[in-house]
Amino acid sequence: MNNEELVLSNESGFQGDWKSIYHRDALIWASHEYDTDSIMKPLAELVICFSSKFNLSPTIEFTTIDTLELLLVRAFQNWMQSATPFPESVEQQKAAFLRQLPIYTVAVFDIVAKYTNLGSKLELAAVKRAAKVNGSTANMLTVEFEVIKILDSELRSSLLLGAFERFSKQYLLPLNVESKENIGSIGIKLLRVALAERALVYDSLKTAMKDKECFRRFKSNKLILAGAVIITLLYLIPATRHSNVILNQVVVPLAEDCCVQAKNLIYLRDAILRVVGGH
């Protein structure tokens, strides 16, 4: 195994024009009407709990979180199309969907494990018991088919995790100030906090960014969030916490990779640290 690899994600390879997929993703997330921040905490915490309980890989964990969020957005878009002229039914459908979140979570876990070529076998029966989901295998397959239909067969490994691993290889590991195991472990914990507490993290930045559309694009960009997690990790490593030289050495080219000003990565880092401090 290459010592420069964290092996957290299968979306971290340095293929040509790798940023384009992130920019397309950011545009998609910035354009939809439904704000998922309010649901991210219970959604992420449920997935994190199951992932820890069943020792699932970071790729399965974060891909499941991303896929569940996308599922909710796609479902919302379908509700909006079918609810006209009865918009009140959207809230009813949303409430029904959220009541079924455990079974959708189990279904997405199984889909991710099956179709992302990870070589992982999910103990579906055990996950169902943990989620207190009843029903036969046939019923679960029906739910999985519904999920795939809503997603329009779109499934992709977590871009956020892939960006974090890419940036770790490029900017943190060469510093040789912390082991790759600790970088991976701390990074995963920070990513979990950033996703589960996304509302808190970004709400603290709203006053600093007056343009709503600009803020929405900023919040939708997974490269920026991954970059901020890298800078946060740099702060949490004792050997680099107080080194402005190392900070500048990392944050300037990292900001260029994220297509954002370095100060914005620092602002987002500080927001993450405030939330981490509250945990």
PDB file of C-alpha atoms in Angstrom:
ATOM      1  CA  MET A   1       0.000   0.000   0.000  1.00  0.00           C
ATOM      2  CA  ASN A   2       1.253   3.465  -0.882  1.00  0.00           C
ATOM      3  CA  ASN A   3       2.208   5.382   2.261  1.00  0.00           C
ATOM      4  CA  GLU A   4       0.667   8.498   0.752  1.00  0.00           C
ATOM      5  CA  GLU A   5      -2.799   6.948   0.635  1.00  0.00           C
ATOM      6  CA  LEU A   6      -5.472   7.249   3.294  1.00  0.00           C
ATOM      7  CA  VAL A   7      -7.775   4.837   1.435  1.00  0.00           C
ATOM      8  CA  LEU A   8     -10.941   6.496   2.664  1.00  0.00           C
ATOM      9  CA  SER A   9     -12.659   7.103  -0.639  1.00  0.00           C
ATOM     10  CA  ASN A  10     -12.794   5.893  -4.214  1.00  0.00           C
ATOM     11  CA  GLU A  11     -13.445   9.430  -5.487  1.00  0.00           C
ATOM     12  CA  SER A  12      -9.995  10.807  -4.690  1.00  0.00           C
ATOM     13  CA  GLY A  13      -8.027   9.797  -7.781  1.00  0.00           C
ATOM     14  CA  PHE A  14      -6.270  12.563  -9.678  1.00  0.00           C
ATOM     15  CA  GLN A  15      -8.063  12.183 -12.991  1.00  0.00           C
ATOM     16  CA  GLY A  16      -7.941  14.947 -15.578  1.00  0.00           C
ATOM     17  CA  ASP A  17     -10.158  17.979 -14.979  1.00  0.00           C
ATOM     18  CA  TRP A  18     -11.206  16.575 -11.625  1.00  0.00           C
ATOM     19  CA  LYS A  19     -12.694  19.864 -10.407  1.00  0.00           C
ATOM     20  CA  SER A  20     -15.412  19.931 -13.051  1.00  0.00           C
ATOM     21  CA  ILE A  21     -17.535  17.310 -11.308  1.00  0.00           C
ATOM     22  CA  TYR A  22     -17.400  19.355  -8.093  1.00  0.00           C
ATOM     23  CA  HIS A  23     -18.401  22.544  -9.868  1.00  0.00           C
ATOM     24  CA  ARG A  24     -21.322  20.806 -11.585  1.00  0.00           C
ATOM     25  CA  ASP A  25     -22.352  19.326  -8.252  1.00  0.00           C
ATOM     26  CA  ALA A  26     -22.232  22.749  -6.566  1.00  0.00           C
ATOM     27  CA  LEU A  27     -24.394  24.286  -9.294  1.00  0.00           C
ATOM     28  CA  ILE A  28     -26.982  21.527  -8.907  1.00  0.00           C
ATOM     29  CA  TRP A  29     -27.156  21.880  -5.133  1.00  0.00           C
ATOM     30  CA  ALA A  30     -27.268  25.679  -5.303  1.00  0.00           C
ATOM     31  CA  SER A  31     -30.152  25.621  -7.778  1.00  0.00           C
ATOM     32  CA  HIS A  32     -32.710  23.411  -6.040  1.00  0.00           C
ATOM     33  CA  GLU A  33     -35.419  24.996  -3.912  1.00  0.00           C
ATOM     34  CA  TYR A  34     -35.398  22.737  -0.880  1.00  0.00           C
ATOM     35  CA  ASP A  35     -33.042  23.567   1.998  1.00  0.00           C
ATOM     36  CA  THR A  36     -31.967  20.309   3.633  1.00  0.00           C
ATOM     37  CA  ASP A  37     -30.079  21.839   6.567  1.00  0.00           C
ATOM     38  CA  SER A  38     -32.881  21.184   9.043  1.00  0.00           C
ATOM     39  CA  ILE A  39     -32.918  17.449   8.329  1.00  0.00           C
ATOM     40  CA  MET A  40     -29.164  16.874   8.163  1.00  0.00           C
ATOM     41  CA  LYS A  41     -28.641  16.388  11.889  1.00  0.00           C
ATOM     42  CA  PRO A  42     -31.065  13.456  12.399  1.00  0.00           C
ATOM     43  CA  LEU A  43     -30.172  12.032   8.991  1.00  0.00           C
ATOM     44  CA  ALA A  44     -26.412  12.156   9.511  1.00  0.00           C
ATOM     45  CA  GLU A  45     -26.570  11.001  13.122  1.00  0.00           C
ATOM     46  CA  LEU A  46     -28.653   7.968  12.156  1.00  0.00           C
ATOM     47  CA  VAL A  47     -26.188   6.980   9.437  1.00  0.00           C
ATOM     48  CA  ILE A  48     -23.156   7.645  11.648  1.00  0.00           C
ATOM     49  CA  CYS A  49     -24.675   5.518  14.413  1.00  0.00           C
ATOM     50  CA  PHE A  50     -25.263   2.557  12.098  1.00  0.00           C
ATOM     51  CA  SER A  51     -21.863   2.957  10.441  1.00  0.00           C
ATOM     52  CA  SER A  52     -20.116   2.846  13.807  1.00  0.00           C
ATOM     53  CA  LYS A  53     -22.233  -0.037  15.075  1.00  0.00           C
ATOM     54  CA  PHE A  54     -21.542  -2.204  12.028  1.00  0.00           C
ATOM     55  CA  ASN A  55     -18.002  -0.964  11.368  1.00  0.00           C
ATOM     56  CA  LEU A  56     -18.823   0.238   7.863  1.00  0.00           C
ATOM     57  CA  SER A  57     -16.253   2.013   5.724  1.00  0.00           C
ATOM     58  CA  PRO A  58     -16.120   5.818   5.463  1.00  0.00           C
ATOM     59  CA  THR A  59     -17.085   5.511   1.807  1.00  0.00           C
ATOM     60  CA  ILE A  60     -20.296   3.663   2.665  1.00  0.00           C
ATOM     61  CA  GLU A  61     -21.048   6.056   5.517  1.00  0.00           C
ATOM     62  CA  PHE A  62     -20.599   9.323   3.639  1.00  0.00           C
ATOM     63  CA  THR A  63     -22.030   8.028   0.377  1.00  0.00           C
ATOM     64  CA  THR A  64     -25.134   6.969   2.297  1.00  0.00           C
ATOM     65  CA  ILE A  65     -25.471  10.432   3.850  1.00  0.00           C
ATOM     66  CA  ASP A  66     -25.063  12.121   0.460  1.00  0.00           C
ATOM     67  CA  THR A  67     -27.505   9.729  -1.193  1.00  0.00           C
ATOM     68  CA  LEU A  68     -30.164  10.159   1.491  1.00  0.00           C
ATOM     69  CA  GLU A  69     -29.921  13.926   1.155  1.00  0.00           C
ATOM     70  CA  LEU A  70     -30.241  13.662  -2.619  1.00  0.00           C
ATOM     71  CA  LEU A  71     -33.180  11.288  -2.175  1.00  0.00           C
ATOM     72  CA  LEU A  72     -34.965  13.849  -0.015  1.00  0.00           C
ATOM     73  CA  VAL A  73     -34.361  16.627  -2.552  1.00  0.00           C
ATOM     74  CA  ARG A  74     -35.558  14.504  -5.470  1.00  0.00           C
ATOM     75  CA  ALA A  75     -38.618  13.433  -3.499  1.00  0.00           C
ATOM     76  CA  PHE A  76     -39.347  17.073  -2.650  1.00  0.00           C
ATOM     77  CA  GLN A  77     -39.121  18.024  -6.320  1.00  0.00           C
ATOM     78  CA  ASN A  78     -41.577  15.257  -7.175  1.00  0.00           C
ATOM     79  CA  TRP A  79     -43.956  16.427  -4.447  1.00  0.00           C
ATOM     80  CA  MET A  80     -43.833  19.990  -5.733  1.00  0.00           C
ATOM     81  CA  GLN A  81     -44.710  18.858  -9.236  1.00  0.00           C
ATOM     82  CA  SER A  82     -47.569  16.655  -8.092  1.00  0.00           C
ATOM     83  CA  ALA A  83     -48.924  18.980  -5.384  1.00  0.00           C
ATOM     84  CA  THR A  84     -49.972  21.866  -7.611  1.00  0.00           C
ATOM     85  CA  PRO A  85     -52.391  23.457  -6.836  1.00  0.00           C
ATOM     86  CA  PHE A  86     -52.335  21.920  -3.333  1.00  0.00           C
ATOM     87  CA  PRO A  87     -48.988  22.990  -1.820  1.00  0.00           C
ATOM     88  CA  GLU A  88     -50.104  21.971   1.680  1.00  0.00           C
ATOM     89  CA  SER A  89     -49.804  18.339   0.595  1.00  0.00           C
ATOM     90  CA  VAL A  90     -46.034  18.826   0.246  1.00  0.00           C
ATOM     91  CA  GLU A  91     -45.666  19.157   4.011  1.00  0.00           C
ATOM     92  CA  GLN A  92     -47.822  16.082   4.510  1.00  0.00           C
ATOM     93  CA  GLN A  93     -45.671  14.062   2.123  1.00  0.00           C
ATOM     94  CA  LYS A  94     -42.510  15.376   3.747  1.00  0.00           C
ATOM     95  CA  ALA A  95     -43.763  14.337   7.193  1.00  0.00           C
ATOM     96  CA  ALA A  96     -44.640  10.876   5.886  1.00  0.00           C
ATOM     97  CA  PHE A  97     -41.216  10.580   4.279  1.00  0.00           C
ATOM     98  CA  LEU A  98     -39.416  11.514   7.488  1.00  0.00           C
ATOM     99  CA  ARG A  99     -41.425   8.980   9.470  1.00  0.00           C
ATOM    100  CA  GLN A 100     -40.064   6.384   7.060  1.00  0.00           C
ATOM    101  CA  LEU A 101     -36.475   7.650   7.331  1.00  0.00           C
ATOM    102  CA  PRO A 102     -35.189   4.486   9.097  1.00  0.00           C
ATOM    103  CA  ILE A 103     -36.382   2.156   6.326  1.00  0.00           C
ATOM    104  CA  TYR A 104     -35.063   4.502   3.632  1.00  0.00           C
ATOM    105  CA  THR A 105     -31.738   4.613   5.475  1.00  0.00           C
ATOM    106  CA  VAL A 106     -31.509   0.820   5.543  1.00  0.00           C
ATOM    107  CA  ALA A 107     -32.441   0.677   1.858  1.00  0.00           C
ATOM    108  CA  VAL A 108     -29.797   3.232   0.883  1.00  0.00           C
ATOM    109  CA  PHE A 109     -27.164   1.458   2.985  1.00  0.00           C
ATOM    110  CA  ASP A 110     -27.921  -1.748   1.098  1.00  0.00           C
ATOM    111  CA  ILE A 111     -27.931  -0.038  -2.301  1.00  0.00           C
ATOM    112  CA  VAL A 112     -24.626   1.692  -1.599  1.00  0.00           C
ATOM    113  CA  ALA A 113     -23.009  -1.535  -0.405  1.00  0.00           C
ATOM    114  CA  LYS A 114     -24.276  -3.421  -3.463  1.00  0.00           C
ATOM    115  CA  TYR A 115     -23.659  -0.957  -6.243  1.00  0.00           C
ATOM    116  CA  THR A 116     -20.539   1.029  -5.423  1.00  0.00           C
ATOM    117  CA  ASN A 117     -18.235  -1.943  -5.988  1.00  0.00           C
ATOM    118  CA  LEU A 118     -16.775  -1.790  -2.512  1.00  0.00           C
ATOM    119  CA  GLY A 119     -16.575  -5.508  -1.885  1.00  0.00           C
ATOM    120  CA  SER A 120     -18.465  -5.021   1.364  1.00  0.00           C
ATOM    121  CA  LYS A 121     -21.241  -7.290   2.565  1.00  0.00           C
ATOM    122  CA  LEU A 122     -23.916  -5.536   4.573  1.00  0.00           C
ATOM    123  CA  GLU A 123     -25.591  -7.487   7.363  1.00  0.00           C
ATOM    124  CA  LEU A 124     -28.992  -6.317   6.216  1.00  0.00           C
ATOM    125  CA  ALA A 125     -31.009  -8.244   8.793  1.00  0.00           C
ATOM    126  CA  ALA A 126     -28.907  -6.831  11.635  1.00  0.00           C
ATOM    127  CA  VAL A 127     -29.162  -3.285  10.270  1.00  0.00           C
ATOM    128  CA  LYS A 128     -32.937  -3.669   9.977  1.00  0.00           C
ATOM    129  CA  ARG A 129     -33.148  -4.809  13.592  1.00  0.00           C
ATOM    130  CA  ALA A 130     -31.018  -1.876  14.731  1.00  0.00           C
ATOM    131  CA  ALA A 131     -33.244   0.512  12.796  1.00  0.00           C
ATOM    132  CA  LYS A 132     -36.361  -1.229  14.158  1.00  0.00           C
ATOM    133  CA  VAL A 133     -37.502  -1.838  10.607  1.00  0.00           C
ATOM    134  CA  ASN A 134     -39.909  -4.709  10.077  1.00  0.00           C
ATOM    135  CA  GLY A 135     -40.808  -6.401   6.846  1.00  0.00           C
ATOM    136  CA  SER A 136     -39.663  -9.130   4.522  1.00  0.00           C
ATOM    137  CA  THR A 137     -36.764  -9.112   2.098  1.00  0.00           C
ATOM    138  CA  ALA A 138     -39.288  -8.629  -0.691  1.00  0.00           C
ATOM    139  CA  ASN A 139     -40.619  -5.498   1.010  1.00  0.00           C
ATOM    140  CA  MET A 140     -37.091  -4.144   1.382  1.00  0.00           C
ATOM    141  CA  LEU A 141     -36.421  -4.765  -2.302  1.00  0.00           C
ATOM    142  CA  THR A 142     -39.585  -2.805  -3.087  1.00  0.00           C
ATOM    143  CA  VAL A 143     -38.304   0.126  -1.034  1.00  0.00           C
ATOM    144  CA  GLU A 144     -34.903  -0.099  -2.720  1.00  0.00           C
ATOM    145  CA  PHE A 145     -36.568  -0.049  -6.127  1.00  0.00           C
ATOM    146  CA  GLU A 146     -38.542   3.032  -5.055  1.00  0.00           C
ATOM    147  CA  VAL A 147     -35.325   4.721  -3.922  1.00  0.00           C
ATOM    148  CA  ILE A 148     -33.541   3.948  -7.190  1.00  0.00           C
ATOM    149  CA  LYS A 149     -36.536   5.254  -9.125  1.00  0.00           C
ATOM    150  CA  ILE A 150     -36.641   8.520  -7.155  1.00  0.00           C
ATOM    151  CA  LEU A 151     -32.893   8.949  -7.620  1.00  0.00           C
ATOM    152  CA  ASP A 152     -33.259   8.191 -11.323  1.00  0.00           C
ATOM    153  CA  SER A 153     -30.532   5.562 -10.839  1.00  0.00           C
ATOM    154  CA  GLU A 154     -28.003   8.239  -9.823  1.00  0.00           C
ATOM    155  CA  LEU A 155     -25.469   6.958  -7.313  1.00  0.00           C
ATOM    156  CA  ARG A 156     -21.971   8.291  -6.770  1.00  0.00           C
ATOM    157  CA  SER A 157     -19.395   7.913  -4.034  1.00  0.00           C
ATOM    158  CA  SER A 158     -19.191  10.844  -1.639  1.00  0.00           C
ATOM    159  CA  LEU A 159     -17.521  13.807  -3.309  1.00  0.00           C
ATOM    160  CA  LEU A 160     -16.937  15.478   0.047  1.00  0.00           C
ATOM    161  CA  LEU A 161     -14.976  12.505   1.344  1.00  0.00           C
ATOM    162  CA  GLY A 162     -13.091  12.260  -1.935  1.00  0.00           C
ATOM    163  CA  ALA A 163     -12.096  15.928  -1.778  1.00  0.00           C
ATOM    164  CA  PHE A 164     -10.951  15.572   1.819  1.00  0.00           C
ATOM    165  CA  GLU A 165      -8.731  12.623   0.952  1.00  0.00           C
ATOM    166  CA  ARG A 166      -7.363  14.350  -2.135  1.00  0.00           C
ATOM    167  CA  PHE A 167      -6.456  17.476  -0.190  1.00  0.00           C
ATOM    168  CA  SER A 168      -5.009  15.439   2.681  1.00  0.00           C
ATOM    169  CA  LYS A 169      -2.649  13.664   0.299  1.00  0.00           C
ATOM    170  CA  GLN A 170      -1.667  16.900  -1.364  1.00  0.00           C
ATOM    171  CA  TYR A 171      -1.385  19.278   1.577  1.00  0.00           C
ATOM    172  CA  LEU A 172      -1.225  17.464   4.928  1.00  0.00           C
ATOM    173  CA  LEU A 173       0.715  14.237   4.475  1.00  0.00           C
ATOM    174  CA  PRO A 174       3.747  15.963   2.865  1.00  0.00           C
ATOM    175  CA  LEU A 175       4.132  18.106   6.006  1.00  0.00           C
ATOM    176  CA  ASN A 176       4.987  14.936   7.940  1.00  0.00           C
ATOM    177  CA  VAL A 177       3.577  16.392  11.162  1.00  0.00           C
ATOM    178  CA  GLU A 178       0.991  13.706  11.890  1.00  0.00           C
ATOM    179  CA  SER A 179       0.417  10.081  10.942  1.00  0.00           C
ATOM    180  CA  LYS A 180      -1.932   9.309   8.093  1.00  0.00           C
ATOM    181  CA  GLU A 181      -4.036   7.245  10.520  1.00  0.00           C
ATOM    182  CA  ASN A 182      -4.601  10.231  12.804  1.00  0.00           C
ATOM    183  CA  ILE A 183      -5.243  12.542   9.871  1.00  0.00           C
ATOM    184  CA  GLY A 184      -7.857  10.121   8.583  1.00  0.00           C
ATOM    185  CA  SER A 185      -9.442   9.596  11.997  1.00  0.00           C
ATOM    186  CA  ILE A 186      -9.632  13.279  12.949  1.00  0.00           C
ATOM    187  CA  GLY A 187     -10.747  14.216   9.459  1.00  0.00           C
ATOM    188  CA  ILE A 188     -13.639  11.748   9.529  1.00  0.00           C
ATOM    189  CA  LYS A 189     -14.805  13.154  12.866  1.00  0.00           C
ATOM    190  CA  LEU A 190     -14.666  16.700  11.502  1.00  0.00           C
ATOM    191  CA  LEU A 191     -16.578  15.730   8.369  1.00  0.00           C
ATOM    192  CA  ARG A 192     -19.264  14.133  10.532  1.00  0.00           C
ATOM    193  CA  VAL A 193     -19.628  17.296  12.591  1.00  0.00           C
ATOM    194  CA  ALA A 194     -19.636  19.503   9.495  1.00  0.00           C
ATOM    195  CA  LEU A 195     -22.481  17.483   7.966  1.00  0.00           C
ATOM    196  CA  ALA A 196     -24.575  16.818  11.065  1.00  0.00           C
ATOM    197  CA  GLU A 197     -24.240  20.404  12.302  1.00  0.00           C
ATOM    198  CA  ARG A 198     -24.304  22.068   8.898  1.00  0.00           C
ATOM    199  CA  ALA A 199     -27.060  24.461   9.920  1.00  0.00           C
ATOM    200  CA  LEU A 200     -25.016  25.714  12.883  1.00  0.00           C
ATOM    201  CA  VAL A 201     -21.776  25.894  10.909  1.00  0.00           C
ATOM    202  CA  TYR A 202     -23.162  28.001   8.082  1.00  0.00           C
ATOM    203  CA  ASP A 203     -25.720  30.056  10.008  1.00  0.00           C
ATOM    204  CA  SER A 204     -22.865  31.752  11.837  1.00  0.00           C
ATOM    205  CA  LEU A 205     -21.514  32.969   8.481  1.00  0.00           C
ATOM    206  CA  LYS A 206     -24.731  34.418   7.072  1.00  0.00           C
ATOM    207  CA  THR A 207     -24.093  37.907   8.399  1.00  0.00           C
ATOM    208  CA  ALA A 208     -20.630  37.949   6.826  1.00  0.00           C
ATOM    209  CA  MET A 209     -21.993  37.117   3.365  1.00  0.00           C
ATOM    210  CA  LYS A 210     -24.829  39.457   2.428  1.00  0.00           C
ATOM    211  CA  ASP A 211     -25.533  38.130  -1.068  1.00  0.00           C
ATOM    212  CA  LYS A 212     -27.930  35.206  -0.592  1.00  0.00           C
ATOM    213  CA  GLU A 213     -27.152  33.571  -3.925  1.00  0.00           C
ATOM    214  CA  CYS A 214     -23.423  33.889  -3.334  1.00  0.00           C
ATOM    215  CA  PHE A 215     -23.837  32.357   0.112  1.00  0.00           C
ATOM    216  CA  ARG A 216     -25.913  29.508  -1.311  1.00  0.00           C
ATOM    217  CA  ARG A 217     -23.211  28.719  -3.867  1.00  0.00           C
ATOM    218  CA  PHE A 218     -20.556  28.905  -1.154  1.00  0.00           C
ATOM    219  CA  LYS A 219     -22.500  26.514   1.065  1.00  0.00           C
ATOM    220  CA  SER A 220     -23.153  24.105  -1.805  1.00  0.00           C
ATOM    221  CA  ASN A 221     -19.501  23.685  -2.754  1.00  0.00           C
ATOM    222  CA  LYS A 222     -18.032  20.472  -1.350  1.00  0.00           C
ATOM    223  CA  LEU A 223     -14.505  21.494  -2.320  1.00  0.00           C
ATOM    224  CA  ILE A 224     -14.769  24.531  -0.059  1.00  0.00           C
ATOM    225  CA  LEU A 225     -16.076  22.488   2.868  1.00  0.00           C
ATOM    226  CA  ALA A 226     -13.370  19.857   2.397  1.00  0.00           C
ATOM    227  CA  GLY A 227     -10.748  22.608   2.201  1.00  0.00           C
ATOM    228  CA  ALA A 228     -12.030  24.168   5.417  1.00  0.00           C
ATOM    229  CA  VAL A 229     -11.872  20.775   7.134  1.00  0.00           C
ATOM    230  CA  ILE A 230      -8.224  20.491   6.050  1.00  0.00           C
ATOM    231  CA  ILE A 231      -7.472  23.897   7.578  1.00  0.00           C
ATOM    232  CA  THR A 232      -9.395  22.926  10.716  1.00  0.00           C
ATOM    233  CA  LEU A 233      -7.357  19.749  11.007  1.00  0.00           C
ATOM    234  CA  LEU A 234      -4.191  21.787  10.585  1.00  0.00           C
ATOM    235  CA  TYR A 235      -5.277  23.872  13.574  1.00  0.00           C
ATOM    236  CA  LEU A 236      -6.032  20.792  15.675  1.00  0.00           C
ATOM    237  CA  ILE A 237      -2.592  19.264  15.090  1.00  0.00           C
ATOM    238  CA  PRO A 238      -0.381  20.574  17.939  1.00  0.00           C
ATOM    239  CA  ALA A 239       2.714  20.807  15.743  1.00  0.00           C
ATOM    240  CA  THR A 240       1.039  23.179  13.274  1.00  0.00           C
ATOM    241  CA  ARG A 241      -1.560  25.007  15.368  1.00  0.00           C
ATOM    242  CA  HIS A 242       0.463  28.162  15.916  1.00  0.00           C
ATOM    243  CA  SER A 243       2.488  28.190  12.702  1.00  0.00           C
ATOM    244  CA  ASN A 244       1.348  30.945  10.353  1.00  0.00           C
ATOM    245  CA  VAL A 245       4.081  29.904   7.947  1.00  0.00           C
ATOM    246  CA  ILE A 246       2.609  26.413   7.545  1.00  0.00           C
ATOM    247  CA  LEU A 247      -0.935  27.800   7.473  1.00  0.00           C
ATOM    248  CA  ASN A 248      -0.064  30.123   4.590  1.00  0.00           C
ATOM    249  CA  GLN A 249       1.885  27.367   2.876  1.00  0.00           C
ATOM    250  CA  VAL A 250      -1.285  25.277   2.820  1.00  0.00           C
ATOM    251  CA  VAL A 251      -4.189  27.708   2.665  1.00  0.00           C
ATOM    252  CA  VAL A 252      -3.039  29.761  -0.334  1.00  0.00           C
ATOM    253  CA  PRO A 253      -2.765  26.926  -2.892  1.00  0.00           C
ATOM    254  CA  LEU A 254      -5.688  25.116  -1.246  1.00  0.00           C
ATOM    255  CA  ALA A 255      -7.882  28.179  -1.737  1.00  0.00           C
ATOM    256  CA  GLU A 256      -6.883  28.217  -5.408  1.00  0.00           C
ATOM    257  CA  ASP A 257      -7.947  24.581  -5.693  1.00  0.00           C
ATOM    258  CA  CYS A 258     -11.266  25.494  -4.075  1.00  0.00           C
ATOM    259  CA  CYS A 259     -11.678  28.598  -6.287  1.00  0.00           C
ATOM    260  CA  VAL A 260     -12.275  30.765  -3.237  1.00  0.00           C
ATOM    261  CA  GLN A 261     -10.402  33.418  -1.287  1.00  0.00           C
ATOM    262  CA  ALA A 262      -8.183  32.048   1.464  1.00  0.00           C
ATOM    263  CA  LYS A 263      -9.931  34.186   4.080  1.00  0.00           C
ATOM    264  CA  ASN A 264     -13.213  32.404   3.335  1.00  0.00           C
ATOM    265  CA  LEU A 265     -11.628  29.054   4.150  1.00  0.00           C
ATOM    266  CA  ILE A 266     -10.436  30.581   7.421  1.00  0.00           C
ATOM    267  CA  TYR A 267     -13.939  31.897   8.189  1.00  0.00           C
ATOM    268  CA  LEU A 268     -15.425  28.466   7.561  1.00  0.00           C
ATOM    269  CA  ARG A 269     -12.685  26.831   9.633  1.00  0.00           C
ATOM    270  CA  ASP A 270     -13.522  29.127  12.535  1.00  0.00           C
ATOM    271  CA  ALA A 271     -17.214  28.282  12.185  1.00  0.00           C
ATOM    272  CA  ILE A 272     -16.416  24.563  12.315  1.00  0.00           C
ATOM    273  CA  LEU A 273     -14.189  25.081  15.353  1.00  0.00           C
ATOM    274  CA  ARG A 274     -16.983  26.940  17.149  1.00  0.00           C
ATOM    275  CA  VAL A 275     -19.313  23.999  16.590  1.00  0.00           C
ATOM    276  CA  VAL A 276     -16.634  21.478  17.571  1.00  0.00           C
ATOM    277  CA  GLY A 277     -16.037  23.470  20.746  1.00  0.00           C
ATOM    278  CA  GLY A 278     -19.718  23.170  21.582  1.00  0.00           C
ATOM    279  CA  HIS A 279     -19.658  19.367  21.359  1.00  0.00           C
TER     280      HIS A 279
END
